[in-house]
CSV table of C-alpha atoms and ligand atoms in Angstrom, one decimal:
chain,number,residue,atom,x,y,z
K,1,MET,CA,101.7,83.2,25.0
K,2,ALA,CA,103.7,82.3,22.0
K,3,ILE,CA,104.6,79.4,19.7
K,4,ASP,CA,107.3,78.4,17.3
K,5,LEU,CA,106.4,76.2,14.3
K,6,HIS,CA,109.8,76.0,12.6
K,7,THR,CA,112.9,74.6,14.4
K,8,HIS,CA,115.9,72.4,13.6
K,9,SER,CA,117.7,69.8,15.8
K,10,THR,CA,121.0,67.9,15.5
K,11,TYR,CA,119.1,65.5,13.3
K,12,SER,CA,119.6,68.0,10.5
K,13,ASP,CA,121.6,71.2,10.8
K,14,GLY,CA,120.5,72.5,14.2
K,15,ALA,CA,122.9,72.6,17.1
K,16,ASP,CA,120.5,71.4,19.9
K,17,THR,CA,119.4,67.9,20.4
K,18,PRO,CA,115.6,67.4,20.4
K,19,GLN,CA,115.7,67.3,24.3
K,20,GLN,CA,117.7,70.5,24.5
K,21,LEU,CA,115.4,72.2,22.1
K,22,LEU,CA,112.4,71.2,24.1
K,23,LYS,CA,114.0,72.5,27.3
K,24,ASN,CA,114.7,75.8,25.6
K,25,ALA,CA,111.1,76.0,24.6
K,26,LEU,CA,109.9,75.3,28.1
K,27,ASP,CA,112.3,77.9,29.5
K,28,LEU,CA,110.7,80.4,27.1
K,29,GLN,CA,107.2,79.2,28.2
K,30,LEU,CA,106.2,78.6,24.6
K,31,THR,CA,102.8,76.9,24.4
K,32,ALA,CA,103.5,75.0,21.2
K,33,ILE,CA,106.5,74.0,19.2
K,34,ALA,CA,107.1,72.0,16.0
K,35,LEU,CA,110.4,70.2,15.1
K,36,THR,CA,110.9,70.6,11.4
K,37,ASP,CA,114.3,69.1,10.4
K,38,HIS,CA,115.4,69.1,6.8
K,39,ASP,CA,114.3,66.0,5.0
K,40,THR,CA,114.2,63.8,8.1
K,41,ALA,CA,111.6,62.9,10.8
K,42,ASN,CA,114.1,60.9,12.7
K,43,GLY,CA,114.2,63.3,15.7
K,44,VAL,CA,110.5,63.6,16.1
K,45,THR,CA,109.8,60.6,18.3
K,46,GLU,CA,112.5,61.6,20.8
K,47,PHE,CA,111.1,65.1,20.7
K,48,MET,CA,107.6,63.9,21.5
K,49,LYS,CA,108.9,61.7,24.3
K,50,ALA,CA,110.8,64.6,25.9
K,51,ALA,CA,107.5,66.6,26.0
K,52,PHE,CA,105.6,63.9,27.7
K,53,HIS,CA,103.7,65.4,30.8
K,54,LYS,CA,105.3,68.8,30.1
K,55,PRO,CA,103.1,72.0,29.7
K,56,ILE,CA,103.7,72.4,26.0
K,57,ARG,CA,102.1,71.1,22.9
K,58,VAL,CA,104.5,69.5,20.5
K,59,ILE,CA,103.7,69.1,16.8
K,60,PRO,CA,105.6,66.5,14.7
K,61,GLY,CA,107.0,68.2,11.6
K,62,ILE,CA,109.4,68.2,8.8
K,63,GLU,CA,110.9,70.6,6.2
K,64,ILE,CA,111.2,69.1,2.8
K,65,SER,CA,113.2,70.7,0.0
K,66,ALA,CA,111.9,70.8,-3.6
K,67,SER,CA,112.7,72.5,-6.8
K,68,TYR,CA,110.7,75.2,-8.5
K,69,LEU,CA,112.0,77.0,-11.6
K,70,GLY,CA,115.5,76.0,-10.5
K,71,HIS,CA,115.0,77.5,-7.0
K,72,ASP,CA,115.3,75.5,-3.8
K,73,ILE,CA,111.9,75.8,-2.1
K,74,HIS,CA,111.0,74.4,1.3
K,75,ILE,CA,107.7,72.9,2.3
K,76,LEU,CA,106.8,72.3,6.0
K,77,GLY,CA,104.7,69.3,7.0
K,78,TYR,CA,102.9,69.2,10.3
K,79,HIS,CA,101.4,66.1,12.0
K,80,ILE,CA,103.3,63.8,9.7
K,81,ASN,CA,103.7,60.3,11.1
K,82,PRO,CA,107.4,59.9,11.8
K,83,GLU,CA,107.1,56.1,11.7
K,84,ASP,CA,105.5,56.0,8.2
K,85,SER,CA,107.7,53.6,6.2
K,86,ARG,CA,106.9,55.0,2.8
K,87,LEU,CA,107.8,58.5,3.9
K,88,ASN,CA,111.0,57.3,5.6
K,89,ASN,CA,112.1,55.2,2.6
K,90,ARG,CA,111.7,58.2,0.3
K,91,LEU,CA,113.4,60.6,2.7
K,92,LYS,CA,116.3,58.2,2.8
K,93,GLU,CA,116.7,58.4,-0.9
K,94,ILE,CA,116.4,62.2,-0.8
K,95,ARG,CA,119.1,62.3,1.9
K,96,LYS,CA,121.3,60.1,-0.4
K,97,GLU,CA,121.0,62.8,-3.1
K,98,ARG,CA,122.3,65.4,-0.7
K,99,SER,CA,125.1,63.1,0.4
K,100,ASP,CA,126.1,62.5,-3.3
K,101,ARG,CA,126.2,66.3,-3.8
K,102,ASN,CA,128.3,66.6,-0.6
K,103,PHE,CA,131.0,64.3,-2.1
K,104,LYS,CA,131.1,66.4,-5.3
K,105,LEU,CA,131.2,69.5,-3.1
K,106,ILE,CA,134.3,68.3,-1.3
K,107,ASP,CA,136.1,67.7,-4.6
K,108,ARG,CA,135.1,71.1,-5.8
K,109,LEU,CA,136.3,72.9,-2.7
K,110,GLN,CA,139.6,71.0,-2.8
K,111,SER,CA,140.1,71.9,-6.4
K,112,LEU,CA,139.5,75.6,-5.4
K,113,GLY,CA,142.3,75.3,-2.8
K,114,TYR,CA,140.2,74.7,0.3
K,115,ALA,CA,141.8,71.8,2.2
K,116,LEU,CA,138.7,70.1,3.6
K,117,SER,CA,138.1,66.4,4.1
K,118,TYR,CA,134.8,64.7,4.1
K,119,ASP,CA,135.4,63.4,7.6
K,120,GLU,CA,135.9,66.8,9.1
K,121,VAL,CA,132.7,68.1,7.6
K,122,SER,CA,130.9,65.0,8.8
K,123,GLU,CA,132.2,65.4,12.3
K,124,LEU,CA,130.8,68.9,12.4
K,125,ALA,CA,127.3,67.4,11.9
K,126,GLU,CA,126.9,66.7,15.6
K,127,ASP,CA,126.6,63.0,16.3
K,128,VAL,CA,123.0,62.0,16.3
K,129,PRO,CA,122.3,59.4,19.0
K,130,GLY,CA,121.6,55.9,17.5
K,131,SER,CA,121.8,56.9,13.9
K,132,THR,CA,125.2,58.2,12.8
K,133,SER,CA,125.0,57.0,9.2
K,134,ASP,CA,121.7,58.9,8.7
K,135,LYS,CA,122.5,62.4,9.8
K,136,VAL,CA,121.8,65.2,7.4
K,137,ILE,CA,125.0,66.9,6.4
K,138,SER,CA,124.0,70.2,4.8
K,139,ARG,CA,126.0,73.1,3.3
K,140,LEU,CA,125.8,74.6,6.8
K,141,HIS,CA,128.3,72.0,8.0
K,142,PHE,CA,130.6,73.0,5.1
K,143,GLY,CA,130.3,76.6,6.2
K,144,LYS,CA,131.3,75.5,9.7
K,145,ALA,CA,134.3,73.6,8.4
K,146,LEU,CA,135.5,76.5,6.2
K,147,LEU,CA,135.1,78.8,9.3
K,148,ARG,CA,137.1,76.4,11.5
K,149,ARG,CA,139.9,76.2,9.0
K,150,GLY,CA,140.0,80.0,8.9
K,151,TYR,CA,139.1,80.4,5.2
K,152,VAL,CA,136.2,82.7,6.2
K,153,LYS,CA,135.4,84.9,9.2
K,154,THR,CA,131.8,83.9,9.5
K,155,ILE,CA,129.4,81.2,8.3
K,156,ASN,CA,127.5,83.9,6.4
K,157,GLU,CA,130.7,84.8,4.5
K,158,ALA,CA,131.2,81.2,3.6
K,159,PHE,CA,127.7,81.2,2.0
K,160,ASP,CA,128.0,84.6,0.4
K,161,THR,CA,131.4,84.0,-1.2
K,162,ILE,CA,131.7,80.3,-1.7
K,163,LEU,CA,128.6,78.1,-1.2
K,164,ASN,CA,125.6,80.0,-2.5
K,165,PRO,CA,124.3,79.8,-6.1
K,166,GLY,CA,126.5,82.0,-8.4
K,167,CYS,CA,129.6,81.3,-6.2
K,168,PRO,CA,132.5,79.0,-7.3
K,169,GLY,CA,131.7,76.4,-4.7
K,170,TYR,CA,128.0,76.0,-5.5
K,171,ILE,CA,127.0,72.5,-6.6
K,172,PRO,CA,123.3,72.0,-7.2
K,173,ARG,CA,121.6,68.8,-6.1
K,174,HIS,CA,118.8,66.8,-7.7
K,175,GLN,CA,115.6,67.8,-6.0
K,176,ILE,CA,112.0,66.5,-6.0
K,177,GLU,CA,109.0,68.3,-7.5
K,178,PRO,CA,106.9,70.4,-5.2
K,179,GLU,CA,103.9,68.0,-5.8
K,180,GLU,CA,105.9,65.1,-4.5
K,181,ALA,CA,106.8,66.9,-1.4
K,182,LEU,CA,103.1,67.7,-0.8
K,183,SER,CA,102.1,64.1,-1.4
K,184,LEU,CA,104.8,62.7,0.9
K,185,ILE,CA,103.4,65.0,3.6
K,186,HIS,CA,99.8,64.2,2.9
K,187,GLU,CA,100.2,60.4,2.6
K,188,SER,CA,101.8,60.3,6.0
K,189,GLY,CA,98.9,62.2,7.5
K,190,GLY,CA,100.4,65.7,7.5
K,191,MET,CA,99.4,69.2,6.4
K,192,ALA,CA,101.6,71.2,4.2
K,193,VAL,CA,102.8,74.9,4.6
K,194,LEU,CA,105.1,76.9,2.3
K,195,ALA,CA,108.1,78.0,4.4
K,196,HIS,CA,109.6,81.5,4.1
K,197,PRO,CA,108.1,82.4,0.8
K,198,LEU,CA,110.2,85.6,0.4
K,199,LEU,CA,113.6,83.7,0.6
K,200,TYR,CA,113.3,82.2,-2.9
K,201,LYS,CA,114.1,85.3,-4.9
K,202,LEU,CA,111.0,84.8,-7.0
K,203,SER,CA,109.1,87.6,-8.7
K,204,LEU,CA,105.6,88.2,-7.3
K,205,ASP,CA,104.2,86.5,-10.4
K,206,GLU,CA,106.4,83.5,-10.0
K,207,LEU,CA,105.4,83.3,-6.3
K,208,LYS,CA,101.7,83.5,-7.2
K,209,THR,CA,102.1,80.7,-9.8
K,210,LEU,CA,103.8,78.6,-7.2
K,211,LEU,CA,101.1,79.2,-4.7
K,212,GLU,CA,98.4,78.3,-7.2
K,213,ARG,CA,100.2,75.1,-8.0
K,214,LEU,CA,100.7,74.2,-4.4
K,215,LYS,CA,97.2,75.1,-3.4
K,216,TYR,CA,96.0,72.7,-6.2
K,217,GLY,CA,98.2,70.1,-4.5
K,218,GLY,CA,96.6,70.6,-1.1
K,219,LEU,CA,98.7,73.3,0.5
K,220,LYS,CA,97.1,74.5,3.7
K,221,GLY,CA,99.2,77.4,5.1
K,222,LEU,CA,101.8,80.1,4.5
K,223,GLU,CA,104.6,81.0,6.9
K,224,VAL,CA,104.1,84.7,7.4
K,225,ILE,CA,106.3,85.2,10.4
K,226,HIS,CA,110.0,84.1,10.2
K,227,SER,CA,113.4,85.3,11.4
K,228,THR,CA,114.0,86.9,8.0
K,229,VAL,CA,110.6,88.6,7.6
K,230,SER,CA,109.9,92.1,8.7
K,231,PRO,CA,106.6,93.1,10.2
K,232,GLU,CA,105.7,95.0,7.0
K,233,GLN,CA,106.5,91.9,5.0
K,234,THR,CA,104.3,89.8,7.3
K,235,GLN,CA,101.5,92.0,6.3
K,236,VAL,CA,102.1,91.4,2.6
K,237,LEU,CA,102.3,87.7,3.2
K,238,LYS,CA,99.1,87.7,5.2
K,239,GLU,CA,97.3,89.4,2.2
K,240,LEU,CA,98.8,86.7,-0.1
K,241,ALA,CA,97.6,84.0,2.2
K,242,ASN,CA,94.1,85.5,2.2
K,243,VAL,CA,94.0,85.4,-1.6
K,244,TYR,CA,94.7,81.7,-1.7
K,245,HIS,CA,92.7,80.8,1.5
K,246,LEU,CA,95.8,79.7,3.4
K,247,HIS,CA,96.2,79.6,7.1
K,248,TYR,CA,98.9,81.8,8.6
K,249,THR,CA,101.8,80.1,10.4
K,250,GLY,CA,105.1,81.3,11.9
K,251,GLY,CA,108.4,80.1,13.1
K,252,SER,CA,111.8,81.3,13.9
K,253,ASP,CA,113.8,78.7,11.9
K,254,TYR,CA,115.9,78.2,14.9
K,255,HIS,CA,119.2,76.3,14.4
K,256,GLY,CA,120.8,76.9,17.8
K,257,ILE,CA,124.3,78.4,17.8
K,258,ASN,CA,124.6,77.3,14.1
K,259,LYS,CA,122.6,80.4,13.3
K,260,PRO,CA,123.5,82.7,16.2
K,261,ASN,CA,121.3,85.5,15.2
K,262,VAL,CA,118.1,83.4,15.1
K,263,PRO,CA,116.6,83.1,18.6
K,264,LEU,CA,113.9,80.5,19.4
K,265,GLY,CA,110.3,81.6,19.8
K,266,VAL,CA,110.4,84.9,17.8
K,267,GLY,CA,110.4,86.2,14.3
K,268,LYS,CA,112.4,89.2,13.1
K,269,GLU,CA,112.5,92.2,15.4
K,270,GLN,CA,111.5,89.9,18.3
K,271,VAL,CA,108.0,89.6,17.1
K,272,LEU,CA,106.1,86.9,19.0
K,273,ILE,CA,104.3,84.2,17.0
K,274,PRO,CA,100.7,84.2,18.3
K,275,ASP,CA,99.1,81.0,19.7
K,276,SER,CA,96.2,81.4,17.3
K,277,PHE,CA,98.5,80.5,14.4
K,278,SER,CA,98.4,76.9,15.6
K,279,ASP,CA,94.7,76.7,16.2
K,280,TRP,CA,94.0,75.0,12.9
K,281,LEU,CA,96.7,72.4,13.4
J,301,LIG,P1,121.7,72.1,1.6
J,301,LIG,O1,120.2,71.9,1.7
J,301,LIG,O2,122.5,71.0,2.0
J,301,LIG,O3,122.1,72.6,0.2
J,301,LIG,O4,122.1,73.3,2.6
J,301,LIG,C1,121.3,74.4,2.8
J,301,LIG,C2,121.3,74.7,4.3
J,301,LIG,O5,122.2,75.8,4.6
J,301,LIG,C3,120.0,75.2,4.8
J,301,LIG,O6,119.4,74.3,5.6
J,301,LIG,C4,120.2,76.5,5.6
J,301,LIG,O7,119.8,76.4,6.9
J,301,LIG,C5,121.7,76.6,5.6
J,301,LIG,N1,122.1,78.0,5.3
J,301,LIG,C6,121.8,78.7,4.1
J,301,LIG,N2,122.4,79.9,4.2
J,301,LIG,C7,123.0,80.0,5.4
J,301,LIG,C8,123.7,81.0,6.1
J,301,LIG,N3,124.0,82.2,5.5
J,301,LIG,N4,124.1,80.8,7.4
J,301,LIG,C9,123.9,79.6,7.9
J,301,LIG,N5,123.2,78.6,7.3
J,301,LIG,C10,122.8,78.8,6.1
J,302,LIG,MN1,119.0,74.6,7.9
J,303,LIG,MN1,114.1,76.5,4.9
J,304,LIG,MN1,114.2,75.6,8.3
């Protein structure tokens, strides 16, 4: 009996449609799954519909990016209302910021000698049924385009040598404050969880200060199992969660074949995410 509370579909940078994702979860006999696309809830209604009368619990979710000390941090929201107009209007603006960055990124890559066009990157963001203008084009799609053109051998190499902070092709984008991400989640009926806390390259003190700040803003949980987190690190994160009275959660951060080494339904080293992690949701 296992669950997965962190997954992406074609509505952001995952490779599976919500329907394919649900089918994969049923094949694995997961008992619960949350769809948590980056800065969009547009896939959630389809996802819920696909699960109708199926033996799985689906949790509507989202993963919102925010900025803390110049680091990109991600806050998961569970049980948000995907139809909430205030949430959707603000998410649209947030997606516009990413899209503005994408145009600058194309210019930057071209000036570095990478012959990419906006259209070819956009095509790599798989077509989203019914909403082509609103798809989230992330740096992952730039990585795919660089790979397809043969500039790099893997998507990881594209990030490590071109797209990540400190590399020539990195362009920051304007991001919201963590408190705004929390209130967007709360005002649409959701509960907030800090995603993959060890991926932000924060010192322990910086992470603790972030957790204090988020807890004050109503954070309810900490993602302690993730495809990048070893079982030893899970233990450390559980202790941290205990200090701040946060629930444990876990998810793979599945992106389909866009992240080939991240299978659905497990954390690092094939660790299963226990059912009990969703009891409070
Ligand atoms: P953005 O939010 O548009 O700046 O793009 C960041 C996205 O790139 C995140 O959603 C990650 O899933 C993705 N990403 C970051 N590093 C990697 C990597 N090494 N391989 C594949 N995807 C990555
Ligand atoms: Mn992603
Ligand atoms: Mn994330
Ligand atoms: Mn994610």
